[in-house]
């Protein structure tokens, strides 16, 4: 059992890290095609990461040890969170993916990213961190409500156990999962700084949130921040995919099962990345003070799910 779990830790983490830049590249490509442009190659994110790894690291004169440690802590928390979301096969160890701990790890990564933005002492970093924390104060209760609805429907707080339940059942058996899927999709848009909440490709003072916090990071440290951003997106997408479309996820660590799980997840994740790209292209940036109305959609779907389950 221990060997099986060690194999799961290795394969699951490596696969999520490996596919994350590809999903970012697909979203950029789809957005470019929707705008009538050719756009960068879908593997451009890999080239960018390799280029950044060869660059020199330069720190602000005001930066402390927080700025130096934050990229490692950020990617560390997100890799730990990625272990709790199976994509290669379902581990035998029970209770290894508590969704409350998963949320704590995601929030810890965000906290240190915001702290690094403040630590540099630049106006942009402080502005981005302030905006990020303001939005987090609104979206965190929505995320907790969505997770509570998910646990309420599937009768467990363990993520691998949730996937096992949906894999053994169907959407017809758990129809309220469709409402939760809408909530999770909105959470993905918010947590990964996508349009209409943020625009990760902009460097305009009026719109920057995520980019402002990592503006002072350079070289390999910036590569870690970019990679952690991709891992965060992939983990959240995996949570949505394997809750609603768990088909292909292996229950045993056989070579054929693992390859089938990787291939099926890659296909579903690429499709979801394309949907996100089209969604972003069809939306305009919402003013900051109007964002809570967008978040409330996710809260509404989660609340309705809980009501439906209570009435059933």
PDB file of C-alpha atoms in Angstrom:
ATOM      1  CA  UNK A   1       0.000   0.000   0.000  1.00  0.00           C
ATOM      2  CA  UNK A   2       2.828   2.403   0.872  1.00  0.00           C
ATOM      3  CA  UNK A   3       4.594   1.680  -2.439  1.00  0.00           C
ATOM      4  CA  UNK A   4       1.336   2.301  -4.270  1.00  0.00           C
ATOM      5  CA  UNK A   5       0.891   5.662  -2.555  1.00  0.00           C
ATOM      6  CA  UNK A   6       4.503   6.704  -3.219  1.00  0.00           C
ATOM      7  CA  UNK A   7       3.974   5.872  -6.896  1.00  0.00           C
ATOM      8  CA  UNK A   8       0.794   7.951  -6.838  1.00  0.00           C
ATOM      9  CA  UNK A   9       2.587  10.941  -5.251  1.00  0.00           C
ATOM     10  CA  UNK A  10       5.332  10.847  -7.876  1.00  0.00           C
ATOM     11  CA  UNK A  11       3.160  10.336 -10.964  1.00  0.00           C
ATOM     12  CA  UNK A  12       0.336  12.667  -9.951  1.00  0.00           C
ATOM     13  CA  UNK A  13       2.671  15.557  -9.105  1.00  0.00           C
ATOM     14  CA  UNK A  14       4.877  15.164 -12.182  1.00  0.00           C
ATOM     15  CA  UNK A  15       1.906  14.894 -14.532  1.00  0.00           C
ATOM     16  CA  UNK A  16       0.198  18.012 -13.154  1.00  0.00           C
ATOM     17  CA  UNK A  17       3.439  20.009 -13.361  1.00  0.00           C
ATOM     18  CA  UNK A  18       4.090  18.754 -16.896  1.00  0.00           C
ATOM     19  CA  UNK A  19       0.648  19.528 -18.321  1.00  0.00           C
ATOM     20  CA  UNK A  20       0.109  22.906 -16.592  1.00  0.00           C
ATOM     21  CA  UNK A  21       2.072  25.068 -19.099  1.00  0.00           C
ATOM     22  CA  UNK A  22       0.292  23.311 -21.996  1.00  0.00           C
ATOM     23  CA  UNK A  23      -3.142  24.268 -20.617  1.00  0.00           C
ATOM     24  CA  UNK A  24      -2.012  27.891 -20.258  1.00  0.00           C
ATOM     25  CA  UNK A  25      -0.780  27.819 -23.838  1.00  0.00           C
ATOM     26  CA  UNK A  26      -4.061  26.406 -25.142  1.00  0.00           C
ATOM     27  CA  UNK A  27      -6.087  29.125 -23.407  1.00  0.00           C
ATOM     28  CA  UNK A  28      -3.868  31.823 -24.948  1.00  0.00           C
ATOM     29  CA  UNK A  29      -4.115  30.179 -28.377  1.00  0.00           C
ATOM     30  CA  UNK A  30      -7.916  29.939 -28.224  1.00  0.00           C
ATOM     31  CA  UNK A  31      -8.195  33.565 -27.106  1.00  0.00           C
ATOM     32  CA  UNK A  32      -5.980  34.657 -29.990  1.00  0.00           C
ATOM     33  CA  UNK A  33      -8.011  32.675 -32.527  1.00  0.00           C
ATOM     34  CA  UNK A  34     -11.261  34.141 -31.157  1.00  0.00           C
ATOM     35  CA  UNK A  35      -9.771  37.617 -31.657  1.00  0.00           C
ATOM     36  CA  UNK A  36      -8.749  36.828 -35.242  1.00  0.00           C
ATOM     37  CA  UNK A  37      -5.037  36.529 -34.458  1.00  0.00           C
ATOM     38  CA  UNK A  38      -2.637  33.626 -34.999  1.00  0.00           C
ATOM     39  CA  UNK A  39      -1.374  33.809 -31.428  1.00  0.00           C
ATOM     40  CA  UNK A  40       1.695  32.175 -29.826  1.00  0.00           C
ATOM     41  CA  UNK A  41       2.405  28.422 -30.163  1.00  0.00           C
ATOM     42  CA  UNK A  42       0.636  26.295 -27.538  1.00  0.00           C
ATOM     43  CA  UNK A  43       4.084  25.258 -26.219  1.00  0.00           C
ATOM     44  CA  UNK A  44       5.234  28.878 -25.752  1.00  0.00           C
ATOM     45  CA  UNK A  45       4.817  28.635 -21.945  1.00  0.00           C
ATOM     46  CA  UNK A  46       7.465  25.869 -21.833  1.00  0.00           C
ATOM     47  CA  UNK A  47       9.866  28.065 -23.827  1.00  0.00           C
ATOM     48  CA  UNK A  48       9.211  30.992 -21.481  1.00  0.00           C
ATOM     49  CA  UNK A  49       9.892  28.896 -18.379  1.00  0.00           C
ATOM     50  CA  UNK A  50      13.172  27.536 -19.766  1.00  0.00           C
ATOM     51  CA  UNK A  51      14.214  31.077 -20.752  1.00  0.00           C
ATOM     52  CA  UNK A  52      13.446  32.430 -17.262  1.00  0.00           C
ATOM     53  CA  UNK A  53      15.418  29.619 -15.608  1.00  0.00           C
ATOM     54  CA  UNK A  54      18.561  30.867 -17.390  1.00  0.00           C
ATOM     55  CA  UNK A  55      18.079  34.500 -16.351  1.00  0.00           C
ATOM     56  CA  UNK A  56      19.798  36.324 -13.490  1.00  0.00           C
ATOM     57  CA  UNK A  57      17.855  36.952 -10.270  1.00  0.00           C
ATOM     58  CA  UNK A  58      17.624  40.627  -9.279  1.00  0.00           C
ATOM     59  CA  UNK A  59      15.965  41.791  -6.067  1.00  0.00           C
ATOM     60  CA  UNK A  60      14.582  45.151  -5.062  1.00  0.00           C
ATOM     61  CA  UNK A  61      16.669  47.061  -2.511  1.00  0.00           C
ATOM     62  CA  UNK A  62      13.708  46.893  -0.127  1.00  0.00           C
ATOM     63  CA  UNK A  63      13.196  43.125  -0.498  1.00  0.00           C
ATOM     64  CA  UNK A  64      13.707  40.905   2.548  1.00  0.00           C
ATOM     65  CA  UNK A  65      13.927  37.131   2.980  1.00  0.00           C
ATOM     66  CA  UNK A  66      10.147  36.947   2.346  1.00  0.00           C
ATOM     67  CA  UNK A  67      10.701  37.894  -1.294  1.00  0.00           C
ATOM     68  CA  UNK A  68      13.365  35.181  -1.620  1.00  0.00           C
ATOM     69  CA  UNK A  69      11.342  32.411   0.064  1.00  0.00           C
ATOM     70  CA  UNK A  70       7.890  33.172  -1.345  1.00  0.00           C
ATOM     71  CA  UNK A  71       8.337  31.468  -4.753  1.00  0.00           C
ATOM     72  CA  UNK A  72       9.420  28.215  -3.047  1.00  0.00           C
ATOM     73  CA  UNK A  73       6.619  28.386  -0.478  1.00  0.00           C
ATOM     74  CA  UNK A  74       4.081  29.221  -3.179  1.00  0.00           C
ATOM     75  CA  UNK A  75       4.951  26.272  -5.418  1.00  0.00           C
ATOM     76  CA  UNK A  76       5.361  24.022  -2.352  1.00  0.00           C
ATOM     77  CA  UNK A  77       1.857  24.683  -1.047  1.00  0.00           C
ATOM     78  CA  UNK A  78       0.336  24.184  -4.495  1.00  0.00           C
ATOM     79  CA  UNK A  79       2.218  20.928  -5.125  1.00  0.00           C
ATOM     80  CA  UNK A  80       0.965  19.676  -1.754  1.00  0.00           C
ATOM     81  CA  UNK A  81      -2.567  20.642  -2.831  1.00  0.00           C
ATOM     82  CA  UNK A  82      -2.079  18.863  -6.160  1.00  0.00           C
ATOM     83  CA  UNK A  83      -1.368  15.597  -4.306  1.00  0.00           C
ATOM     84  CA  UNK A  84      -4.923  15.699  -2.946  1.00  0.00           C
ATOM     85  CA  UNK A  85      -6.537  15.832  -6.396  1.00  0.00           C
ATOM     86  CA  UNK A  86      -6.003  12.485  -8.200  1.00  0.00           C
ATOM     87  CA  UNK A  87      -5.636  12.601 -11.982  1.00  0.00           C
ATOM     88  CA  UNK A  88      -3.485   9.532 -12.731  1.00  0.00           C
ATOM     89  CA  UNK A  89      -5.346   6.975 -10.561  1.00  0.00           C
ATOM     90  CA  UNK A  90      -7.255   6.822  -7.276  1.00  0.00           C
ATOM     91  CA  UNK A  91      -4.877   6.060  -4.369  1.00  0.00           C
ATOM     92  CA  UNK A  92      -5.722   3.282  -1.945  1.00  0.00           C
ATOM     93  CA  UNK A  93      -4.963   5.480   1.097  1.00  0.00           C
ATOM     94  CA  UNK A  94      -8.214   6.846   2.503  1.00  0.00           C
ATOM     95  CA  UNK A  95      -8.458  10.302   4.047  1.00  0.00           C
ATOM     96  CA  UNK A  96      -5.443  11.558   2.063  1.00  0.00           C
ATOM     97  CA  UNK A  97      -7.237  14.460   0.396  1.00  0.00           C
ATOM     98  CA  UNK A  98      -9.335  16.373   2.914  1.00  0.00           C
ATOM     99  CA  UNK A  99     -10.897  19.275   1.035  1.00  0.00           C
ATOM    100  CA  UNK A 100     -10.661  21.622   4.040  1.00  0.00           C
ATOM    101  CA  UNK A 101      -6.887  21.102   4.167  1.00  0.00           C
ATOM    102  CA  UNK A 102      -6.852  21.537   0.377  1.00  0.00           C
ATOM    103  CA  UNK A 103      -8.440  25.007   0.770  1.00  0.00           C
ATOM    104  CA  UNK A 104      -5.961  25.945   3.513  1.00  0.00           C
ATOM    105  CA  UNK A 105      -3.039  25.065   1.227  1.00  0.00           C
ATOM    106  CA  UNK A 106      -4.494  27.115  -1.641  1.00  0.00           C
ATOM    107  CA  UNK A 107      -5.042  30.118   0.647  1.00  0.00           C
ATOM    108  CA  UNK A 108      -1.517  29.798   2.115  1.00  0.00           C
ATOM    109  CA  UNK A 109      -0.016  29.957  -1.388  1.00  0.00           C
ATOM    110  CA  UNK A 110      -2.057  33.072  -2.138  1.00  0.00           C
ATOM    111  CA  UNK A 111      -1.040  34.661   1.170  1.00  0.00           C
ATOM    112  CA  UNK A 112       2.676  34.327   0.490  1.00  0.00           C
ATOM    113  CA  UNK A 113       2.256  35.613  -3.061  1.00  0.00           C
ATOM    114  CA  UNK A 114       0.525  38.724  -1.727  1.00  0.00           C
ATOM    115  CA  UNK A 115       3.169  39.063   1.003  1.00  0.00           C
ATOM    116  CA  UNK A 116       5.923  38.979  -1.630  1.00  0.00           C
ATOM    117  CA  UNK A 117       4.091  41.676  -3.580  1.00  0.00           C
ATOM    118  CA  UNK A 118       4.103  43.911  -0.499  1.00  0.00           C
ATOM    119  CA  UNK A 119       7.673  43.021   0.479  1.00  0.00           C
ATOM    120  CA  UNK A 120       9.208  44.489  -2.679  1.00  0.00           C
ATOM    121  CA  UNK A 121       8.079  47.946  -1.567  1.00  0.00           C
ATOM    122  CA  UNK A 122       6.823  49.001  -4.999  1.00  0.00           C
ATOM    123  CA  UNK A 123       3.537  50.789  -5.563  1.00  0.00           C
ATOM    124  CA  UNK A 124       2.347  48.162  -8.059  1.00  0.00           C
ATOM    125  CA  UNK A 125       3.083  45.239  -5.716  1.00  0.00           C
ATOM    126  CA  UNK A 126       1.218  46.855  -2.850  1.00  0.00           C
ATOM    127  CA  UNK A 127      -1.701  47.727  -5.110  1.00  0.00           C
ATOM    128  CA  UNK A 128      -1.936  44.166  -6.473  1.00  0.00           C
ATOM    129  CA  UNK A 129      -1.673  42.588  -3.011  1.00  0.00           C
ATOM    130  CA  UNK A 130      -4.330  44.938  -1.649  1.00  0.00           C
ATOM    131  CA  UNK A 131      -6.707  44.123  -4.500  1.00  0.00           C
ATOM    132  CA  UNK A 132      -6.033  40.383  -4.215  1.00  0.00           C
ATOM    133  CA  UNK A 133      -6.792  40.340  -0.490  1.00  0.00           C
ATOM    134  CA  UNK A 134      -9.940  42.426  -1.001  1.00  0.00           C
ATOM    135  CA  UNK A 135     -11.240  39.980  -3.595  1.00  0.00           C
ATOM    136  CA  UNK A 136     -10.221  37.015  -1.428  1.00  0.00           C
ATOM    137  CA  UNK A 137     -12.309  38.345   1.450  1.00  0.00           C
ATOM    138  CA  UNK A 138     -15.339  38.067  -0.849  1.00  0.00           C
ATOM    139  CA  UNK A 139     -14.577  34.874  -2.780  1.00  0.00           C
ATOM    140  CA  UNK A 140     -13.431  32.732   0.181  1.00  0.00           C
ATOM    141  CA  UNK A 141     -16.936  32.452   1.742  1.00  0.00           C
ATOM    142  CA  UNK A 142     -18.257  31.586  -1.727  1.00  0.00           C
ATOM    143  CA  UNK A 143     -15.587  28.899  -2.145  1.00  0.00           C
ATOM    144  CA  UNK A 144     -16.314  27.447   1.294  1.00  0.00           C
ATOM    145  CA  UNK A 145     -20.049  27.335   0.507  1.00  0.00           C
ATOM    146  CA  UNK A 146     -19.375  25.574  -2.802  1.00  0.00           C
ATOM    147  CA  UNK A 147     -17.131  23.028  -1.101  1.00  0.00           C
ATOM    148  CA  UNK A 148     -19.728  22.513   1.632  1.00  0.00           C
ATOM    149  CA  UNK A 149     -22.379  21.866  -1.044  1.00  0.00           C
ATOM    150  CA  UNK A 150     -20.042  19.391  -2.740  1.00  0.00           C
ATOM    151  CA  UNK A 151     -19.388  17.546   0.525  1.00  0.00           C
ATOM    152  CA  UNK A 152     -23.113  17.620   1.308  1.00  0.00           C
ATOM    153  CA  UNK A 153     -24.044  15.992  -2.007  1.00  0.00           C
ATOM    154  CA  UNK A 154     -21.293  13.359  -2.020  1.00  0.00           C
ATOM    155  CA  UNK A 155     -21.385  12.734   1.776  1.00  0.00           C
ATOM    156  CA  UNK A 156     -17.606  13.021   2.234  1.00  0.00           C
ATOM    157  CA  UNK A 157     -14.895  15.670   2.619  1.00  0.00           C
ATOM    158  CA  UNK A 158     -12.182  13.469   1.108  1.00  0.00           C
ATOM    159  CA  UNK A 159     -11.447  14.439  -2.509  1.00  0.00           C
ATOM    160  CA  UNK A 160     -10.359  10.954  -3.748  1.00  0.00           C
ATOM    161  CA  UNK A 161     -13.489   9.517  -2.083  1.00  0.00           C
ATOM    162  CA  UNK A 162     -15.581  12.148  -3.924  1.00  0.00           C
ATOM    163  CA  UNK A 163     -14.040  11.076  -7.218  1.00  0.00           C
ATOM    164  CA  UNK A 164     -14.707   7.415  -6.373  1.00  0.00           C
ATOM    165  CA  UNK A 165     -18.380   8.211  -5.698  1.00  0.00           C
ATOM    166  CA  UNK A 166     -18.879  10.125  -8.962  1.00  0.00           C
ATOM    167  CA  UNK A 167     -16.933   7.462 -10.875  1.00  0.00           C
ATOM    168  CA  UNK A 168     -19.223   4.732  -9.538  1.00  0.00           C
ATOM    169  CA  UNK A 169     -22.373   6.831 -10.082  1.00  0.00           C
ATOM    170  CA  UNK A 170     -23.575   9.217 -12.774  1.00  0.00           C
ATOM    171  CA  UNK A 171     -24.855  12.757 -13.248  1.00  0.00           C
ATOM    172  CA  UNK A 172     -28.383  11.348 -13.375  1.00  0.00           C
ATOM    173  CA  UNK A 173     -27.802  10.021  -9.855  1.00  0.00           C
ATOM    174  CA  UNK A 174     -26.339  13.338  -8.635  1.00  0.00           C
ATOM    175  CA  UNK A 175     -27.980  16.057 -10.840  1.00  0.00           C
ATOM    176  CA  UNK A 176     -27.093  18.865  -8.425  1.00  0.00           C
ATOM    177  CA  UNK A 177     -23.427  18.349  -9.354  1.00  0.00           C
ATOM    178  CA  UNK A 178     -24.222  20.364 -12.502  1.00  0.00           C
ATOM    179  CA  UNK A 179     -25.043  23.393 -10.337  1.00  0.00           C
ATOM    180  CA  UNK A 180     -21.836  22.875  -8.346  1.00  0.00           C
ATOM    181  CA  UNK A 181     -19.927  22.664 -11.642  1.00  0.00           C
ATOM    182  CA  UNK A 182     -21.080  26.214 -12.496  1.00  0.00           C
ATOM    183  CA  UNK A 183     -19.870  27.379  -9.064  1.00  0.00           C
ATOM    184  CA  UNK A 184     -16.491  25.666  -9.529  1.00  0.00           C
ATOM    185  CA  UNK A 185     -16.120  27.189 -13.002  1.00  0.00           C
ATOM    186  CA  UNK A 186     -16.629  30.695 -11.581  1.00  0.00           C
ATOM    187  CA  UNK A 187     -14.154  29.913  -8.788  1.00  0.00           C
ATOM    188  CA  UNK A 188     -11.586  28.833 -11.415  1.00  0.00           C
ATOM    189  CA  UNK A 189     -12.070  32.137 -13.257  1.00  0.00           C
ATOM    190  CA  UNK A 190     -11.647  34.139 -10.045  1.00  0.00           C
ATOM    191  CA  UNK A 191      -8.804  32.176  -8.453  1.00  0.00           C
ATOM    192  CA  UNK A 192      -6.729  32.070 -11.651  1.00  0.00           C
ATOM    193  CA  UNK A 193      -7.170  35.785 -12.328  1.00  0.00           C
ATOM    194  CA  UNK A 194      -9.084  35.417 -15.575  1.00  0.00           C
ATOM    195  CA  UNK A 195     -11.306  37.871 -17.446  1.00  0.00           C
ATOM    196  CA  UNK A 196     -13.761  39.317 -16.330  1.00  0.00           C
ATOM    197  CA  UNK A 197     -12.140  39.429 -12.859  1.00  0.00           C
ATOM    198  CA  UNK A 198      -8.532  40.076 -13.884  1.00  0.00           C
ATOM    199  CA  UNK A 199      -6.364  39.803 -16.976  1.00  0.00           C
ATOM    200  CA  UNK A 200      -3.097  37.874 -16.474  1.00  0.00           C
ATOM    201  CA  UNK A 201      -1.694  39.241 -19.733  1.00  0.00           C
ATOM    202  CA  UNK A 202      -2.088  42.926 -18.978  1.00  0.00           C
ATOM    203  CA  UNK A 203       0.351  45.344 -17.340  1.00  0.00           C
ATOM    204  CA  UNK A 204      -2.044  48.264 -17.019  1.00  0.00           C
ATOM    205  CA  UNK A 205      -2.174  49.935 -13.621  1.00  0.00           C
ATOM    206  CA  UNK A 206      -5.960  50.095 -13.606  1.00  0.00           C
ATOM    207  CA  UNK A 207      -6.462  46.366 -14.222  1.00  0.00           C
ATOM    208  CA  UNK A 208      -3.459  44.541 -12.728  1.00  0.00           C
ATOM    209  CA  UNK A 209      -3.997  42.229  -9.758  1.00  0.00           C
ATOM    210  CA  UNK A 210      -2.092  38.945 -10.182  1.00  0.00           C
ATOM    211  CA  UNK A 211       0.629  40.375 -12.431  1.00  0.00           C
ATOM    212  CA  UNK A 212       1.228  43.293 -10.052  1.00  0.00           C
ATOM    213  CA  UNK A 213       2.139  40.907  -7.224  1.00  0.00           C
ATOM    214  CA  UNK A 214       4.832  39.085  -9.234  1.00  0.00           C
ATOM    215  CA  UNK A 215       6.119  42.133 -11.135  1.00  0.00           C
ATOM    216  CA  UNK A 216       9.261  42.335  -8.962  1.00  0.00           C
ATOM    217  CA  UNK A 217      10.109  38.624  -9.346  1.00  0.00           C
ATOM    218  CA  UNK A 218      12.856  37.805 -11.840  1.00  0.00           C
ATOM    219  CA  UNK A 219      14.627  34.835 -13.422  1.00  0.00           C
ATOM    220  CA  UNK A 220      14.080  31.377 -11.890  1.00  0.00           C
ATOM    221  CA  UNK A 221      11.948  32.875  -9.090  1.00  0.00           C
ATOM    222  CA  UNK A 222       9.546  34.278 -11.670  1.00  0.00           C
ATOM    223  CA  UNK A 223       9.559  30.888 -13.421  1.00  0.00           C
ATOM    224  CA  UNK A 224       8.465  29.252 -10.145  1.00  0.00           C
ATOM    225  CA  UNK A 225       5.690  31.826  -9.725  1.00  0.00           C
ATOM    226  CA  UNK A 226       4.491  31.265 -13.297  1.00  0.00           C
ATOM    227  CA  UNK A 227       4.630  27.488 -12.849  1.00  0.00           C
ATOM    228  CA  UNK A 228       2.720  27.667  -9.559  1.00  0.00           C
ATOM    229  CA  UNK A 229       0.064  29.743 -11.307  1.00  0.00           C
ATOM    230  CA  UNK A 230      -0.297  26.988 -13.918  1.00  0.00           C
ATOM    231  CA  UNK A 231      -0.375  24.247 -11.254  1.00  0.00           C
ATOM    232  CA  UNK A 232      -3.101  26.107  -9.362  1.00  0.00           C
ATOM    233  CA  UNK A 233      -5.202  26.349 -12.503  1.00  0.00           C
ATOM    234  CA  UNK A 234      -4.693  22.675 -13.372  1.00  0.00           C
ATOM    235  CA  UNK A 235      -5.601  21.500  -9.853  1.00  0.00           C
ATOM    236  CA  UNK A 236      -8.829  23.523  -9.817  1.00  0.00           C
ATOM    237  CA  UNK A 237      -9.693  22.302 -13.317  1.00  0.00           C
ATOM    238  CA  UNK A 238      -9.016  18.699 -12.217  1.00  0.00           C
ATOM    239  CA  UNK A 239     -11.395  19.132  -9.291  1.00  0.00           C
ATOM    240  CA  UNK A 240     -14.171  20.273 -11.636  1.00  0.00           C
ATOM    241  CA  UNK A 241     -13.419  17.657 -14.318  1.00  0.00           C
ATOM    242  CA  UNK A 242     -13.272  14.632 -12.032  1.00  0.00           C
ATOM    243  CA  UNK A 243     -16.396  15.676 -10.138  1.00  0.00           C
ATOM    244  CA  UNK A 244     -18.533  16.055 -13.268  1.00  0.00           C
ATOM    245  CA  UNK A 245     -16.693  13.956 -15.894  1.00  0.00           C
ATOM    246  CA  UNK A 246     -14.664  11.298 -14.009  1.00  0.00           C
ATOM    247  CA  UNK A 247     -14.692   8.836 -16.918  1.00  0.00           C
ATOM    248  CA  UNK A 248     -11.307   7.274 -17.607  1.00  0.00           C
ATOM    249  CA  UNK A 249      -9.910   7.811 -14.085  1.00  0.00           C
ATOM    250  CA  UNK A 250      -8.256   4.540 -13.062  1.00  0.00           C
ATOM    251  CA  UNK A 251      -9.035   2.885  -9.724  1.00  0.00           C
ATOM    252  CA  UNK A 252      -5.857   0.762  -9.762  1.00  0.00           C
ATOM    253  CA  UNK A 253      -2.211   1.556 -10.511  1.00  0.00           C
ATOM    254  CA  UNK A 254      -1.857  -0.620 -13.607  1.00  0.00           C
ATOM    255  CA  UNK A 255       0.232   0.677 -16.556  1.00  0.00           C
ATOM    256  CA  UNK A 256      -2.785   0.664 -18.890  1.00  0.00           C
ATOM    257  CA  UNK A 257      -5.015   2.325 -16.281  1.00  0.00           C
ATOM    258  CA  UNK A 258      -2.480   5.083 -15.551  1.00  0.00           C
ATOM    259  CA  UNK A 259      -1.947   5.826 -19.256  1.00  0.00           C
ATOM    260  CA  UNK A 260      -5.705   5.847 -19.861  1.00  0.00           C
ATOM    261  CA  UNK A 261      -6.215   8.227 -16.913  1.00  0.00           C
ATOM    262  CA  UNK A 262      -3.505  10.589 -18.175  1.00  0.00           C
ATOM    263  CA  UNK A 263      -4.861  10.548 -21.728  1.00  0.00           C
ATOM    264  CA  UNK A 264      -8.502  11.033 -20.689  1.00  0.00           C
ATOM    265  CA  UNK A 265      -7.620  13.833 -18.280  1.00  0.00           C
ATOM    266  CA  UNK A 266      -5.488  15.548 -20.930  1.00  0.00           C
ATOM    267  CA  UNK A 267      -8.381  15.475 -23.417  1.00  0.00           C
ATOM    268  CA  UNK A 268     -10.923  16.759 -20.882  1.00  0.00           C
ATOM    269  CA  UNK A 269      -8.542  19.429 -19.535  1.00  0.00           C
ATOM    270  CA  UNK A 270      -7.722  20.677 -23.048  1.00  0.00           C
ATOM    271  CA  UNK A 271     -11.453  20.898 -23.800  1.00  0.00           C
ATOM    272  CA  UNK A 272     -12.064  22.843 -20.582  1.00  0.00           C
ATOM    273  CA  UNK A 273      -9.092  25.115 -21.382  1.00  0.00           C
ATOM    274  CA  UNK A 274     -10.689  25.849 -24.766  1.00  0.00           C
ATOM    275  CA  UNK A 275     -14.004  26.652 -23.042  1.00  0.00           C
ATOM    276  CA  UNK A 276     -12.192  29.048 -20.675  1.00  0.00           C
ATOM    277  CA  UNK A 277     -10.486  30.704 -23.646  1.00  0.00           C
ATOM    278  CA  UNK A 278     -13.816  31.215 -25.446  1.00  0.00           C
ATOM    279  CA  UNK A 279     -15.457  32.419 -22.209  1.00  0.00           C
ATOM    280  CA  UNK A 280     -12.696  34.992 -21.662  1.00  0.00           C
ATOM    281  CA  UNK A 281     -12.928  36.188 -25.252  1.00  0.00           C
ATOM    282  CA  UNK A 282     -16.678  36.721 -24.966  1.00  0.00           C
ATOM    283  CA  UNK A 283     -16.479  38.708 -21.728  1.00  0.00           C
ATOM    284  CA  UNK A 284     -15.340  42.235 -20.901  1.00  0.00           C
ATOM    285  CA  UNK A 285     -13.446  43.182 -17.759  1.00  0.00           C
ATOM    286  CA  UNK A 286     -15.891  43.980 -14.956  1.00  0.00           C
ATOM    287  CA  UNK A 287     -15.292  47.030 -12.791  1.00  0.00           C
ATOM    288  CA  UNK A 288     -13.749  46.123  -9.438  1.00  0.00           C
ATOM    289  CA  UNK A 289     -16.696  47.254  -7.322  1.00  0.00           C
ATOM    290  CA  UNK A 290     -19.108  45.214  -9.482  1.00  0.00           C
ATOM    291  CA  UNK A 291     -17.208  41.920  -9.099  1.00  0.00           C
ATOM    292  CA  UNK A 292     -19.187  40.759  -6.025  1.00  0.00           C
ATOM    293  CA  UNK A 293     -22.272  40.371  -8.248  1.00  0.00           C
ATOM    294  CA  UNK A 294     -20.265  37.916 -10.393  1.00  0.00           C
ATOM    295  CA  UNK A 295     -19.127  36.003  -7.305  1.00  0.00           C
ATOM    296  CA  UNK A 296     -22.717  35.830  -6.054  1.00  0.00           C
ATOM    297  CA  UNK A 297     -23.597  33.598  -9.024  1.00  0.00           C
ATOM    298  CA  UNK A 298     -21.355  30.879  -7.585  1.00  0.00           C
ATOM    299  CA  UNK A 299     -22.857  31.400  -4.130  1.00  0.00           C
ATOM    300  CA  UNK A 300     -26.367  31.177  -5.595  1.00  0.00           C
ATOM    301  CA  UNK A 301     -25.692  27.861  -7.378  1.00  0.00           C
ATOM    302  CA  UNK A 302     -24.126  26.360  -4.238  1.00  0.00           C
ATOM    303  CA  UNK A 303     -26.945  27.573  -2.000  1.00  0.00           C
ATOM    304  CA  UNK A 304     -29.584  26.190  -4.384  1.00  0.00           C
ATOM    305  CA  UNK A 305     -27.732  22.857  -4.393  1.00  0.00           C
ATOM    306  CA  UNK A 306     -27.903  22.629  -0.609  1.00  0.00           C
ATOM    307  CA  UNK A 307     -31.620  23.545  -0.633  1.00  0.00           C
ATOM    308  CA  UNK A 308     -32.384  20.913  -3.301  1.00  0.00           C
ATOM    309  CA  UNK A 309     -30.496  18.253  -1.328  1.00  0.00           C
ATOM    310  CA  UNK A 310     -32.395  19.131   1.844  1.00  0.00           C
ATOM    311  CA  UNK A 311     -35.717  18.912   0.006  1.00  0.00           C
ATOM    312  CA  UNK A 312     -34.857  15.618  -1.739  1.00  0.00           C
TER     313      UNK A 312
END
